[in-house]
mmCIF file with all atom_site columns, C-alpha atoms in Angstrom:
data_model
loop_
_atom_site.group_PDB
_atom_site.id
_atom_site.type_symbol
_atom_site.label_atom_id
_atom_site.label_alt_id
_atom_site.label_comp_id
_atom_site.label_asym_id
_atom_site.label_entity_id
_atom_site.label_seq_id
_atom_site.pdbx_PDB_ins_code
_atom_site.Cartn_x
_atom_site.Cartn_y
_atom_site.Cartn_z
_atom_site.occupancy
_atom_site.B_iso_or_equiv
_atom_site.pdbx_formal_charge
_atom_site.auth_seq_id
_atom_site.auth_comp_id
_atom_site.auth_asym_id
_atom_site.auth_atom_id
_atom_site.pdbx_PDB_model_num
ATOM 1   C CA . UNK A 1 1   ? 12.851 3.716  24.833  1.00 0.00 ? 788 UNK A CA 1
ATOM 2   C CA . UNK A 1 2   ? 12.933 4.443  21.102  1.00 0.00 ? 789 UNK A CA 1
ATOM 3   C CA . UNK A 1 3   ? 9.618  4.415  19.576  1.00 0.00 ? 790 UNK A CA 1
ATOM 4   C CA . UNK A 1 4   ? 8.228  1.786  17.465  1.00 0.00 ? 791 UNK A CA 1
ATOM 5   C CA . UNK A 1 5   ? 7.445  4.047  14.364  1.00 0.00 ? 792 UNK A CA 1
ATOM 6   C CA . UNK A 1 6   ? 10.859 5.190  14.280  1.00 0.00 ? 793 UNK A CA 1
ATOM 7   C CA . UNK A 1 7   ? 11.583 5.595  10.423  1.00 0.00 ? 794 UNK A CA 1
ATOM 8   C CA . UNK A 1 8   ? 14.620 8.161  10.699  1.00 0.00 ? 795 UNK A CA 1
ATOM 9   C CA . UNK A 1 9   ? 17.192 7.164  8.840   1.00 0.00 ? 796 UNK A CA 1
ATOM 10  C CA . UNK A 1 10  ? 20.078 6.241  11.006  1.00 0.00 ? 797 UNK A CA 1
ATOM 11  C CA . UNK A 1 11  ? 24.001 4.889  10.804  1.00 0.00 ? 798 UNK A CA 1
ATOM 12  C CA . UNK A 1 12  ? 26.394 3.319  12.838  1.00 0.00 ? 799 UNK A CA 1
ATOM 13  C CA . UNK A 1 13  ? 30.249 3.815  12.192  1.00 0.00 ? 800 UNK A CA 1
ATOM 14  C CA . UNK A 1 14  ? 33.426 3.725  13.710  1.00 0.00 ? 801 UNK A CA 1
ATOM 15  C CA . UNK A 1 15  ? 35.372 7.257  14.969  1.00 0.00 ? 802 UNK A CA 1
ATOM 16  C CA . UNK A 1 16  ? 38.867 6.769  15.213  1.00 0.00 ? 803 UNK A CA 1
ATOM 17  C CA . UNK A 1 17  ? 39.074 10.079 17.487  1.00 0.00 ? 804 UNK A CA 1
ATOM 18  C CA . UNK A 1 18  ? 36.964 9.088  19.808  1.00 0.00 ? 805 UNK A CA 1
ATOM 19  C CA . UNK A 1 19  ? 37.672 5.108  19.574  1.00 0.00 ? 806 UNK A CA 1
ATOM 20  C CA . UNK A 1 20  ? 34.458 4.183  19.769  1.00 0.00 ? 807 UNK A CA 1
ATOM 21  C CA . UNK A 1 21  ? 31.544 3.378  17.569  1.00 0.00 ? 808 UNK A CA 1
ATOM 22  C CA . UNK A 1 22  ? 29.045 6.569  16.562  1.00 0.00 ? 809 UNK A CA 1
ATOM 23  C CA . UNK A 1 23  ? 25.729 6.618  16.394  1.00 0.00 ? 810 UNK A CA 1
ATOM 24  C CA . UNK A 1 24  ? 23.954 9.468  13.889  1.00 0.00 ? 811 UNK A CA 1
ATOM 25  C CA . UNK A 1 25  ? 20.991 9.910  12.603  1.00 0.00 ? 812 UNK A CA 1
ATOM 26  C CA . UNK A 1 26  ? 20.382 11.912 9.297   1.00 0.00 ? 813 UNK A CA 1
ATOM 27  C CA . UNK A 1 27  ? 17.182 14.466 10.189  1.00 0.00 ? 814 UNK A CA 1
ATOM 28  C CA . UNK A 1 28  ? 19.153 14.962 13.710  1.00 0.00 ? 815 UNK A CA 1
ATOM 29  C CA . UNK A 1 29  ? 22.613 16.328 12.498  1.00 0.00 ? 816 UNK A CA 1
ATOM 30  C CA . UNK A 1 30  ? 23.020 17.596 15.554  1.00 0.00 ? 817 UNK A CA 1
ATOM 31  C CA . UNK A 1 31  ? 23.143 14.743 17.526  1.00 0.00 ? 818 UNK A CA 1
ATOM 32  C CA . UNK A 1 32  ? 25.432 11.526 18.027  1.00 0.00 ? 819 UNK A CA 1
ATOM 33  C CA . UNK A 1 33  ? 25.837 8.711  20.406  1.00 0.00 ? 820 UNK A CA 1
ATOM 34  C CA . UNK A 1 34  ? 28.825 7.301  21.343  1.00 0.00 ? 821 UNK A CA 1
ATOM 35  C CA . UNK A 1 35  ? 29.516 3.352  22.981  1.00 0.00 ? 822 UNK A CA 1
ATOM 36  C CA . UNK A 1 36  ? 31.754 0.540  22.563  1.00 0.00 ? 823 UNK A CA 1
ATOM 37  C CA . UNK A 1 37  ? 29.651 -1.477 20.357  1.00 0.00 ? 824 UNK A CA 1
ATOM 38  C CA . UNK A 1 38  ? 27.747 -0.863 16.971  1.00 0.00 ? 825 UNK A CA 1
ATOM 39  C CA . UNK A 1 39  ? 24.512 -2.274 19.182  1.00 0.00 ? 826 UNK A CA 1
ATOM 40  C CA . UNK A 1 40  ? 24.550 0.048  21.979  1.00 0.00 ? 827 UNK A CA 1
ATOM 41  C CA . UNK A 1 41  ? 25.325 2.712  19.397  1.00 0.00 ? 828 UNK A CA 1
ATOM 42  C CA . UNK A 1 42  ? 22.285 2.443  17.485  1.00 0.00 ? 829 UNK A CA 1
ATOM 43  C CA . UNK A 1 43  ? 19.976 1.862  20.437  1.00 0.00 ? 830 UNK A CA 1
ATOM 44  C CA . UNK A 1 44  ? 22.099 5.146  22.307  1.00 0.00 ? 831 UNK A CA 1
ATOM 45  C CA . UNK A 1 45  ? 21.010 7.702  18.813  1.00 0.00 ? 832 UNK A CA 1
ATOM 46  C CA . UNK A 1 46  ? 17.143 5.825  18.588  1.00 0.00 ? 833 UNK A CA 1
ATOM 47  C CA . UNK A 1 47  ? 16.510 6.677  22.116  1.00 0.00 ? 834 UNK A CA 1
ATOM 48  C CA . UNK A 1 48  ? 18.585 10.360 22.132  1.00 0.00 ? 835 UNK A CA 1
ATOM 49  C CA . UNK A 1 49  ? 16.174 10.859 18.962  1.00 0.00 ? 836 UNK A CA 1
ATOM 50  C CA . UNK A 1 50  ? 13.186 9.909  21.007  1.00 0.00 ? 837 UNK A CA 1
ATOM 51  C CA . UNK A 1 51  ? 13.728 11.972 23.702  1.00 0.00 ? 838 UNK A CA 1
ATOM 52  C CA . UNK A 1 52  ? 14.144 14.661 21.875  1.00 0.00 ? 839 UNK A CA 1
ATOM 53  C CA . UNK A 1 53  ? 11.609 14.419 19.757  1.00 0.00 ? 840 UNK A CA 1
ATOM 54  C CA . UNK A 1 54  ? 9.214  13.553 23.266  1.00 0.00 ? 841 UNK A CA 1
ATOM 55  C CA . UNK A 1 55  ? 10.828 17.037 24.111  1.00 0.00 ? 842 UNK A CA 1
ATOM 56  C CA . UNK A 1 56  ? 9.906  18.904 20.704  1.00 0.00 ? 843 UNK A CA 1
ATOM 57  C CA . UNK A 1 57  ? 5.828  17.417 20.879  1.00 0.00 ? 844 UNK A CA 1
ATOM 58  C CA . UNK A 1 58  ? 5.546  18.965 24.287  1.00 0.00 ? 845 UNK A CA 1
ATOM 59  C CA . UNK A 1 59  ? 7.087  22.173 23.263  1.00 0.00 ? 846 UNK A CA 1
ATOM 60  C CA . UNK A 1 60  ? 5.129  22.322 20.163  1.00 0.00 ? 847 UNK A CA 1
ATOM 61  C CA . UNK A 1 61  ? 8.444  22.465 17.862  1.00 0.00 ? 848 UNK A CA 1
ATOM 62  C CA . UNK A 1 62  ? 7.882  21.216 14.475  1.00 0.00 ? 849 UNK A CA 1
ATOM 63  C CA . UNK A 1 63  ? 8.634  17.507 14.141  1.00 0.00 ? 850 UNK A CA 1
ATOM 64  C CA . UNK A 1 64  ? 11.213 17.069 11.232  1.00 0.00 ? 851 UNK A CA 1
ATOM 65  C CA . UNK A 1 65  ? 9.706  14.372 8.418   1.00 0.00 ? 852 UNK A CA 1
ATOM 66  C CA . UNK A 1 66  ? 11.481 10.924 8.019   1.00 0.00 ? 853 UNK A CA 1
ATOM 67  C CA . UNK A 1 67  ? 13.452 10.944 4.813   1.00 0.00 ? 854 UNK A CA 1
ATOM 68  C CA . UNK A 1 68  ? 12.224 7.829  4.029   1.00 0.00 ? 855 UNK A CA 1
ATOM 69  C CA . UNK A 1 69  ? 8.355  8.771  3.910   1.00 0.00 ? 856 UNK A CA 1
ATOM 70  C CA . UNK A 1 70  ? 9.148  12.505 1.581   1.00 0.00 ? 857 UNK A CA 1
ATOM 71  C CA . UNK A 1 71  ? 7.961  12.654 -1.682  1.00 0.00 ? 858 UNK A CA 1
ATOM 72  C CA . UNK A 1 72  ? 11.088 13.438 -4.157  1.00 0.00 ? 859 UNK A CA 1
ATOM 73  C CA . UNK A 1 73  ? 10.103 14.873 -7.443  1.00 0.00 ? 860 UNK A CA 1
ATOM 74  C CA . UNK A 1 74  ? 13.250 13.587 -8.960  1.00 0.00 ? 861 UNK A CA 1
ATOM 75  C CA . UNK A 1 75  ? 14.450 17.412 -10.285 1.00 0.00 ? 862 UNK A CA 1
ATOM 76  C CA . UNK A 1 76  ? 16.893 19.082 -8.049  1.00 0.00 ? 863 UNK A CA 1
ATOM 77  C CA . UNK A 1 77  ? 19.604 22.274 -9.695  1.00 0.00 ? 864 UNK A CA 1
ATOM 78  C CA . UNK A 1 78  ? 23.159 20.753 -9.670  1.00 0.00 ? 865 UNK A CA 1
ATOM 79  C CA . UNK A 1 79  ? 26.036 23.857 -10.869 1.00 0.00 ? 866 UNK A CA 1
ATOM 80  C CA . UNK A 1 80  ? 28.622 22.177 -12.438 1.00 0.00 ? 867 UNK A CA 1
ATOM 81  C CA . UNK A 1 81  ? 32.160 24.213 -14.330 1.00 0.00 ? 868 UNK A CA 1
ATOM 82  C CA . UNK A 1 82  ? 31.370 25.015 -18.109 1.00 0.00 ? 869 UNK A CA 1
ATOM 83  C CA . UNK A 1 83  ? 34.035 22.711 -19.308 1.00 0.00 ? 870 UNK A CA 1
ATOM 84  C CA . UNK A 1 84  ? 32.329 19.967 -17.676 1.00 0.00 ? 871 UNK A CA 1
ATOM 85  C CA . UNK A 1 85  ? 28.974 20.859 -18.681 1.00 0.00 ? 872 UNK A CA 1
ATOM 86  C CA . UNK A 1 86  ? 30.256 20.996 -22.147 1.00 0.00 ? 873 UNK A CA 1
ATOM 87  C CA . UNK A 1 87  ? 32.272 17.440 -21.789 1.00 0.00 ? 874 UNK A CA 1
ATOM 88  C CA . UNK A 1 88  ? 28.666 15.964 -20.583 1.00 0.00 ? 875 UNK A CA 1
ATOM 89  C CA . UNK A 1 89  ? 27.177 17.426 -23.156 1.00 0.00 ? 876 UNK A CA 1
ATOM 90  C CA . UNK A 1 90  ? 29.483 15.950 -25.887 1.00 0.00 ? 877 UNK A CA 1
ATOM 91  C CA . UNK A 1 91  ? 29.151 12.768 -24.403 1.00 0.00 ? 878 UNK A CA 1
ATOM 92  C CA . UNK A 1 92  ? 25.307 12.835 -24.328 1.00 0.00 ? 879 UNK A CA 1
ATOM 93  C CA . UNK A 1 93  ? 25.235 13.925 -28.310 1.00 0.00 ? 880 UNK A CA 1
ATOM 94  C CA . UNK A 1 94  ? 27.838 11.102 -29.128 1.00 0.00 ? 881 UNK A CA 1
ATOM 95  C CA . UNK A 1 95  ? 25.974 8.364  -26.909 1.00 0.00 ? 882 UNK A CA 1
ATOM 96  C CA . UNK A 1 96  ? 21.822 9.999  -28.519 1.00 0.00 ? 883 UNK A CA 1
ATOM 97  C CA . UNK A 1 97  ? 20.548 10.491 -25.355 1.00 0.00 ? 884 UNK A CA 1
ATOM 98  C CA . UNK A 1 98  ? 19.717 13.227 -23.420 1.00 0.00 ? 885 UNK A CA 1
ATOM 99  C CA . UNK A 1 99  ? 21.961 15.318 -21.373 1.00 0.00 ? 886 UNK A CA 1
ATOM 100 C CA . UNK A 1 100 ? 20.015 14.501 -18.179 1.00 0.00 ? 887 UNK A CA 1
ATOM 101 C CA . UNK A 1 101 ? 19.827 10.599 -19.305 1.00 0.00 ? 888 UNK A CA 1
ATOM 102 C CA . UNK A 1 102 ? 23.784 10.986 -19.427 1.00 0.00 ? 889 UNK A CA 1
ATOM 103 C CA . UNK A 1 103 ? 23.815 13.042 -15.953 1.00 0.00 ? 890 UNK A CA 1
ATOM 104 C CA . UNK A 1 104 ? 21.720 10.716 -13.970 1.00 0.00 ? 891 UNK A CA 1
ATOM 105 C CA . UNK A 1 105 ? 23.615 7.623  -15.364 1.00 0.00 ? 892 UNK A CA 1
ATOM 106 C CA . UNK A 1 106 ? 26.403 8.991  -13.825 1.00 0.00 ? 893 UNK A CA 1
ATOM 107 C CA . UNK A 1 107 ? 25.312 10.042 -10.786 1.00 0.00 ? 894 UNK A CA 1
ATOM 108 C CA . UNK A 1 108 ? 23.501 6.136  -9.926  1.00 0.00 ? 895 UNK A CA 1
ATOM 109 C CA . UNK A 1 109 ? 26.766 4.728  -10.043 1.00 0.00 ? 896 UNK A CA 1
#
C-alpha cells in the first residue's frame, strides 16, 4: 500500500500507444504504471513508488527528496541565443525594469 506521507509529485495521463492511462511520478523517472482508469493509475505508480522505495531503505540507497518539500533559491543559469538575449534586453530598457524582472515575467506565463 502507498504510504501515507507520500509527497512525490505524481501525474496521471492518457498514452495513446499503449491505450491506456499512465501513471508517473516526477523523482521516479524511471518508473510508470499502466491501467484502464486514471484511479487505478495513480494508486498502480503510489504503490510501485512505495515498494521501491521499501526496497531502497532496506538496501540503504539514498531516498530521493520530494520536490515539493526542497528549498529553491529562485536563481538557476538559463543559455539563451545572443539575438534573443539582446531582444530581452531591449525590451527590459524600454519597459525600466530589470532584465531578470522582464525574464521571469515571461517565464510565469
Amino acid at each position: 500500500m502507498a504510504q501515507k506521507n507520500d509527497k512525490y509529485k505524481y501525474r496521471v495521463t492518457w498514452s495513446e500507444d499503449d491505450n491506456e492511462y499512465i501513471g508517473l511520478c516526477a523523482e521516479f523517472p524511471s518508473l510508470s504504471w499502466l491501467a484502464d482508469s486514471p484511479e487505478r493509475s495513480l494508486k498502480g505508480i503510489r504503490k510501485l513508488v512505495a515498494d521501491v522505495l521499501s526496497d531502497m531503505a532496506n538496501n540503504s540507497e539514498a531516498i530521493p527528496e520530494p520536490i515539493a518539500i526542497k528549498n529553491f533559491s529562485g536563481k538557476f543559469m538559463v543559455r539563451v541565443p545572443p539575438d534573443v538575449h539582446r531582444k530581452l534586453a531591449i525590451q527590459a530598457a524600454e519597459s525600466g525594469v530589470s532584465l531578470n524582472r522582464i525574464v521571469s515575467s515571461k517565464l510565469s506565463q
